[in-house]
Amino acid sequence: MNYHFQAHRQVRKNLLNILQNTSHEELLLIPDGFNNNMYWNIAHTVATQQLLHYYLSGNPFRIDKYWIETYKKGTLPNLNVQKSEVEDLEFLLTETSKILMKDYDSDFFSDYTPYTTSFGMDLKSIQDAIIFNNMHESLHYGYVMAQKRAILGEIGR
């Protein structure tokens, strides 16, 4: 599983880089052709990770429930995000990855409720969930990069 944790840390570093190096206004802008913004996509990865790993294993979330309720699948982007919330998300991107590794190493995920994702993948164990979550976060990283390009194109007009 070390490789999968390494991949998770890398995706999170990539997301953090965009969060830290994109203006607040651009993070919240919804580009033409999209139904959410870069900020929502990044916060959504944190919320989904908690649901896939902690909720489905019957464990308490490691973050405030606000993040889950605001950024889980099916939510709409919040266009009124304060800069302090962006800073909180920067912290959560790094810390939830570290906490996941510690929890995994301490056998925190002994039970797991099987779940079929909307992507069509069957998750039967925490290992399946960790591997799938990397794919999910990479997908949203791709969305974020496409949104950033779209915004740069819109600004350049």
XYZ file of N, CA and C in Angstrom:
471
model
N 0.805 -1.208 0.000
C 0.000 0.000 0.000
C 0.850 1.276 0.000
N 2.141 1.137 0.254
C 3.003 2.326 0.304
C 2.922 3.145 -0.981
N 2.900 2.456 -2.115
C 2.824 3.149 -3.401
C 1.536 3.961 -3.497
N 0.433 3.402 -3.027
C -0.855 4.089 -3.103
C -0.894 5.305 -2.183
N -0.246 5.207 -1.022
C -0.147 6.372 -0.143
C 0.750 7.435 -0.763
N 1.812 7.011 -1.413
C 2.699 7.949 -2.101
C 1.925 8.671 -3.210
N 1.120 7.927 -3.961
C 0.309 8.522 -5.025
C -0.689 9.519 -4.439
N -1.289 9.161 -3.308
C -2.249 10.063 -2.659
C -1.578 11.371 -2.240
N -0.416 11.262 -1.629
C 0.313 12.472 -1.224
C 0.635 13.346 -2.435
N 0.994 12.717 -3.562
C 1.354 13.485 -4.753
C 0.154 14.204 -5.346
N -0.978 13.531 -5.435
C -2.180 14.188 -5.956
C -2.542 15.362 -5.063
N -2.462 15.152 -3.743
C -2.778 16.224 -2.797
C -1.786 17.389 -2.938
N -0.505 17.109 -3.169
C 0.471 18.181 -3.389
C 0.107 18.979 -4.645
N -0.311 18.276 -5.686
C -0.702 18.949 -6.930
C -1.918 19.841 -6.705
N -2.905 19.347 -5.961
C -4.093 20.140 -5.658
C -3.725 21.341 -4.783
N -2.867 21.116 -3.808
C -2.425 22.195 -2.920
C -1.703 23.284 -3.705
N -0.889 22.891 -4.653
C -0.163 23.839 -5.491
C -1.137 24.754 -6.239
N -2.187 24.185 -6.784
C -3.179 25.001 -7.493
C -3.897 25.921 -6.507
N -4.263 25.380 -5.356
C -4.967 26.175 -4.344
C -4.125 27.371 -3.895
N -2.837 27.162 -3.745
C -1.948 28.217 -3.247
C -1.492 29.196 -4.335
N -1.559 28.787 -5.586
C -1.013 29.613 -6.671
C -2.061 30.092 -7.667
N -3.305 30.117 -7.223
C -4.395 30.629 -8.043
C -5.091 31.710 -7.233
N -5.470 32.790 -7.874
C -6.109 33.877 -7.132
C -7.437 33.406 -6.543
N -7.837 34.061 -5.471
C -9.086 33.724 -4.792
C -10.265 33.834 -5.766
N -10.274 34.879 -6.552
C -11.353 35.095 -7.514
C -11.405 33.979 -8.547
N -10.247 33.566 -9.053
C -10.210 32.505 -10.058
C -10.624 31.160 -9.467
N -10.262 30.903 -8.201
C -10.664 29.646 -7.558
C -12.179 29.502 -7.515
N -12.885 30.613 -7.383
C -14.341 30.595 -7.216
C -15.113 30.793 -8.513
N -14.421 31.165 -9.566
C -15.070 31.401 -10.859
C -15.491 30.079 -11.489
N -16.714 30.035 -11.997
C -17.187 28.843 -12.720
C -17.012 29.130 -14.210
N -16.065 28.425 -14.855
C -15.824 28.690 -16.281
C -16.992 28.218 -17.153
N -17.132 28.816 -18.310
C -18.147 28.394 -19.270
C -18.019 26.901 -19.536
N -19.138 26.201 -19.531
C -19.144 24.776 -19.816
C -18.982 23.895 -18.584
N -18.761 24.484 -17.413
C -18.604 23.727 -16.165
C -19.757 24.077 -15.218
N -20.039 23.176 -14.272
C -21.092 23.471 -13.295
C -20.542 23.685 -11.882
N -19.218 23.737 -11.769
C -18.600 24.014 -10.472
C -17.271 24.732 -10.715
N -16.553 24.994 -9.634
C -15.303 25.743 -9.760
C -14.120 24.927 -9.216
N -12.933 25.498 -9.345
C -11.726 24.799 -8.878
C -11.810 24.537 -7.382
N -12.260 25.518 -6.640
C -12.328 25.356 -5.188
C -13.246 24.196 -4.803
N -14.437 24.129 -5.417
C -15.368 23.040 -5.110
C -14.713 21.687 -5.399
N -14.065 21.556 -6.536
C -13.434 20.284 -6.890
C -12.398 19.861 -5.855
N -11.607 20.796 -5.379
C -10.565 20.467 -4.410
C -11.189 20.094 -3.068
N -12.166 20.889 -2.601
C -12.834 20.582 -1.331
C -13.605 19.264 -1.435
N -14.158 18.992 -2.599
C -14.899 17.743 -2.828
C -14.006 16.519 -2.638
N -12.731 16.626 -3.010
C -11.840 15.470 -2.832
C -11.660 15.151 -1.353
N -11.576 16.176 -0.518
C -11.414 15.967 0.920
C -12.683 15.343 1.506
N -13.836 15.862 1.121
C -15.106 15.332 1.632
C -15.304 13.878 1.206
N -15.044 13.589 -0.048
C -15.253 12.230 -0.560
C -14.299 11.238 0.083
N -13.057 11.646 0.298
C -12.088 10.769 0.954
C -12.595 10.357 2.326
N -13.167 11.295 3.046
C -13.687 10.988 4.378
C -14.862 10.010 4.302
N -15.728 10.203 3.333
C -16.875 9.302 3.171
C -16.434 7.895 2.774
N -15.540 7.809 1.794
C -15.095 6.496 1.307
C -14.298 5.722 2.344
N -13.504 6.423 3.129
C -12.621 5.739 4.076
C -13.218 5.618 5.473
N -13.756 6.675 5.988
C -14.208 6.682 7.388
C -15.669 6.279 7.534
N -16.545 6.889 6.771
C -17.965 6.562 6.884
C -18.219 5.084 6.566
N -17.667 4.617 5.449
C -17.917 3.231 5.037
C -17.221 2.204 5.924
N -16.290 2.633 6.753
C -15.662 1.710 7.703
C -16.261 1.867 9.108
N -17.310 2.691 9.201
C -17.988 2.850 10.481
C -17.229 3.686 11.490
N -16.317 4.503 11.024
C -15.497 5.337 11.902
C -15.912 6.801 11.809
N -15.610 7.570 12.841
C -15.941 9.005 12.801
C -15.062 9.738 11.786
N -15.631 10.793 11.209
C -14.865 11.629 10.292
C -13.706 12.264 11.039
N -12.627 12.545 10.327
C -11.465 13.218 10.895
C -11.502 14.720 10.629
N -12.590 15.196 10.026
C -12.767 16.617 9.746
C -14.160 17.029 10.198
N -14.379 18.322 10.294
C -15.687 18.832 10.668
C -16.723 18.431 9.612
N -17.913 18.077 10.081
C -18.975 17.625 9.179
C -19.379 18.705 8.169
N -19.080 19.952 8.460
C -19.349 21.054 7.532
C -18.779 20.744 6.143
N -17.559 20.239 6.123
C -16.893 19.956 4.845
C -17.622 18.864 4.078
N -18.107 17.863 4.783
C -18.822 16.757 4.127
C -20.129 17.283 3.540
N -20.907 17.972 4.375
C -22.222 18.456 3.950
C -22.133 19.486 2.825
N -21.098 20.280 2.816
C -20.972 21.367 1.843
C -20.369 20.915 0.518
N -19.529 19.855 0.563
C -18.778 19.492 -0.647
C -18.942 18.045 -1.096
N -19.884 17.311 -0.515
C -20.106 15.931 -0.966
C -20.744 15.956 -2.354
N -20.801 14.787 -2.957
C -21.394 14.647 -4.282
C -22.822 15.201 -4.276
N -23.142 15.943 -5.328
C -24.482 16.496 -5.462
C -24.642 17.899 -4.913
N -23.602 18.433 -4.260
C -23.686 19.799 -3.739
C -23.312 20.793 -4.830
N -23.702 22.035 -4.622
C -23.379 23.103 -5.557
C -22.215 23.918 -5.010
N -21.442 24.539 -5.887
C -20.302 25.324 -5.403
C -20.750 26.531 -4.589
N -20.004 26.778 -3.532
C -20.208 27.955 -2.702
C -19.394 29.079 -3.326
N -20.057 30.149 -3.729
C -19.355 31.262 -4.380
C -18.940 32.338 -3.394
N -19.209 32.098 -2.116
C -18.932 33.090 -1.085
C -17.914 32.561 -0.080
N -16.893 31.877 -0.556
C -15.870 31.280 0.303
C -14.915 32.373 0.794
N -14.660 32.376 2.090
C -13.733 33.338 2.681
C -12.293 32.830 2.524
N -11.344 33.741 2.544
C -9.935 33.342 2.414
C -9.506 32.427 3.552
N -10.094 32.588 4.732
C -9.748 31.719 5.864
C -10.163 30.272 5.586
N -11.262 30.080 4.850
C -11.685 28.725 4.506
C -10.717 28.095 3.505
N -10.186 28.889 2.594
C -9.181 28.394 1.655
C -7.950 27.925 2.438
N -7.553 28.693 3.442
C -6.417 28.299 4.282
C -6.721 27.014 5.050
N -7.949 26.871 5.532
C -8.349 25.632 6.214
C -8.254 24.443 5.259
N -8.691 24.646 4.023
C -8.629 23.561 3.042
C -7.178 23.201 2.733
N -6.300 24.174 2.667
C -4.875 23.893 2.449
C -4.369 22.948 3.540
N -4.730 23.242 4.775
C -4.333 22.408 5.918
C -4.933 21.002 5.793
N -6.221 20.923 5.473
C -6.899 19.627 5.394
C -6.329 18.729 4.288
N -5.932 19.326 3.169
C -5.366 18.527 2.076
C -4.162 17.724 2.561
N -3.312 18.351 3.329
C -2.101 17.682 3.813
C -2.390 16.780 5.003
N -3.118 17.306 5.971
C -3.326 16.573 7.223
C -4.177 15.323 7.059
N -5.230 15.380 6.236
C -6.074 14.188 6.098
C -5.326 13.051 5.410
N -4.360 13.387 4.586
C -3.536 12.354 3.965
C -2.633 11.699 5.015
N -2.021 12.515 5.872
C -1.162 11.981 6.938
C -1.963 11.133 7.920
N -3.140 11.631 8.307
C -3.979 10.921 9.272
C -4.437 9.580 8.693
N -4.782 9.572 7.415
C -5.198 8.321 6.770
C -4.103 7.265 6.884
N -2.871 7.646 6.614
C -1.764 6.682 6.696
C -1.592 6.167 8.116
N -1.668 7.048 9.097
C -1.539 6.630 10.496
C -2.679 5.703 10.893
N -3.895 6.064 10.497
C -5.050 5.233 10.830
C -4.952 3.860 10.162
N -4.494 3.849 8.933
C -4.347 2.574 8.222
C -3.308 1.699 8.935
N -2.179 2.290 9.294
C -1.112 1.539 9.970
C -1.540 1.037 11.343
N -2.475 1.727 11.982
C -2.925 1.283 13.313
C -4.165 0.387 13.227
N -4.474 -0.101 12.013
C -5.580 -1.033 11.794
C -6.932 -0.451 12.216
N -7.098 0.827 11.963
C -8.311 1.551 12.316
C -9.511 1.121 11.468
N -9.248 0.577 10.289
C -10.297 0.250 9.322
C -10.585 -1.253 9.271
N -10.823 -1.858 10.419
C -11.014 -3.314 10.446
C -12.326 -3.750 9.793
N -13.344 -2.926 9.846
C -14.623 -3.224 9.178
C -14.774 -2.318 7.972
N -15.466 -2.830 6.953
C -15.736 -2.002 5.783
C -17.044 -2.451 5.159
N -17.949 -1.509 4.936
C -19.233 -1.800 4.300
C -19.051 -1.736 2.792
N -19.277 -2.830 2.073
C -19.121 -2.797 0.607
C -19.998 -1.708 -0.025
N -19.468 -1.114 -1.086
C -20.135 0.022 -1.721
C -19.792 0.025 -3.203
N -20.787 0.283 -4.040
C -20.555 0.439 -5.471
C -20.592 1.924 -5.798
N -19.514 2.435 -6.345
C -19.419 3.858 -6.664
C -20.248 4.196 -7.900
N -20.530 5.475 -8.087
C -21.257 5.913 -9.283
C -20.402 5.700 -10.533
N -19.121 5.505 -10.344
C -18.192 5.208 -11.439
C -18.341 3.750 -11.895
N -18.980 2.928 -11.028
C -19.197 1.523 -11.351
C -18.187 0.580 -10.723
N -17.423 1.071 -9.759
C -16.420 0.248 -9.091
C -16.983 -0.287 -7.772
N -16.762 -1.568 -7.512
C -17.162 -2.177 -6.250
C -16.020 -2.053 -5.253
N -16.304 -1.413 -4.120
C -15.317 -1.287 -3.055
C -15.695 -2.287 -1.971
N -14.784 -3.210 -1.682
C -15.079 -4.257 -0.696
C -14.177 -4.185 0.523
N -13.188 -3.287 0.489
C -12.232 -3.192 1.592
C -11.652 -1.786 1.620
N -10.995 -1.460 2.712
C -10.339 -0.164 2.798
C -9.254 -0.030 1.725
N -8.602 -1.130 1.384
C -7.583 -1.075 0.324
C -8.218 -0.680 -1.010
N -9.379 -1.290 -1.326
C -10.089 -0.909 -2.547
C -10.443 0.578 -2.517
N -10.902 1.052 -1.351
C -11.326 2.444 -1.223
C -10.150 3.403 -1.399
N -9.004 3.044 -0.866
C -7.819 3.907 -0.999
C -7.391 3.988 -2.465
N -7.377 2.868 -3.132
C -6.988 2.851 -4.552
C -7.999 3.622 -5.396
N -9.291 3.381 -5.160
C -10.314 4.104 -5.912
C -10.256 5.601 -5.626
N -10.064 5.966 -4.364
C -10.007 7.385 -4.004
C -8.893 8.109 -4.765
N -7.759 7.445 -4.954
C -6.681 8.066 -5.741
C -7.152 8.357 -7.159
N -7.878 7.406 -7.739
C -8.396 7.605 -9.084
C -9.393 8.772 -9.083
N -10.263 8.807 -8.082
C -11.257 9.876 -7.968
C -10.589 11.247 -7.820
N -9.582 11.336 -6.963
C -8.909 12.619 -6.765
C -8.144 13.037 -8.018
N -7.585 12.082 -8.726
C -6.886 12.394 -9.980
C -7.865 12.914 -11.028
N -9.055 12.339 -11.067
C -10.091 12.805 -11.986
C -10.425 14.272 -11.696
N -10.594 14.606 -10.423
C -10.922 15.984 -10.069
C -9.730 16.922 -10.270
N -8.521 16.422 -10.127
C -7.343 17.225 -10.446
C -7.373 17.581 -11.937
N -7.763 16.626 -12.758
C -7.904 16.892 -14.191
C -8.949 17.957 -14.475
N -10.078 17.887 -13.766
C -11.102 18.925 -13.910
C -10.542 20.292 -13.527
N -9.815 20.332 -12.419
C -9.246 21.595 -11.943
C -8.290 22.176 -12.982
N -7.449 21.330 -13.558
C -6.511 21.828 -14.579
C -7.274 22.345 -15.800
N -8.338 21.652 -16.208
C -9.141 22.097 -17.351
C -9.838 23.418 -17.023
N -10.333 23.552 -15.798
C -10.982 24.802 -15.402
C -9.985 25.954 -15.390
N -8.791 25.686 -14.914
C -7.758 26.729 -14.873
C -7.432 27.195 -16.295
N -7.290 26.245 -17.214
C -7.022 26.605 -18.606
C -8.183 27.403 -19.203
N -9.406 26.964 -18.899
C -10.588 27.659 -19.422
C -10.647 29.092 -18.892
N -10.344 29.276 -17.616
C -10.362 30.615 -17.019
C -9.274 31.488 -17.638
N -8.093 30.949 -17.837
C -7.016 31.716 -18.454
C -7.424 32.137 -19.874
N -8.132 31.243 -20.578
C -8.624 31.578 -21.903
C -9.682 32.662 -21.880
N -10.569 32.607 -20.876
C -11.622 33.613 -20.755
C -11.040 34.972 -20.397
N -10.038 34.988 -19.540
C -9.406 36.247 -19.124
C -8.639 36.852 -20.300
N -8.081 35.991 -21.139
C -7.279 36.454 -22.270
C -8.068 37.039 -23.414
N -9.398 36.873 -23.372
C -10.220 37.384 -24.496
C -10.303 38.870 -24.508
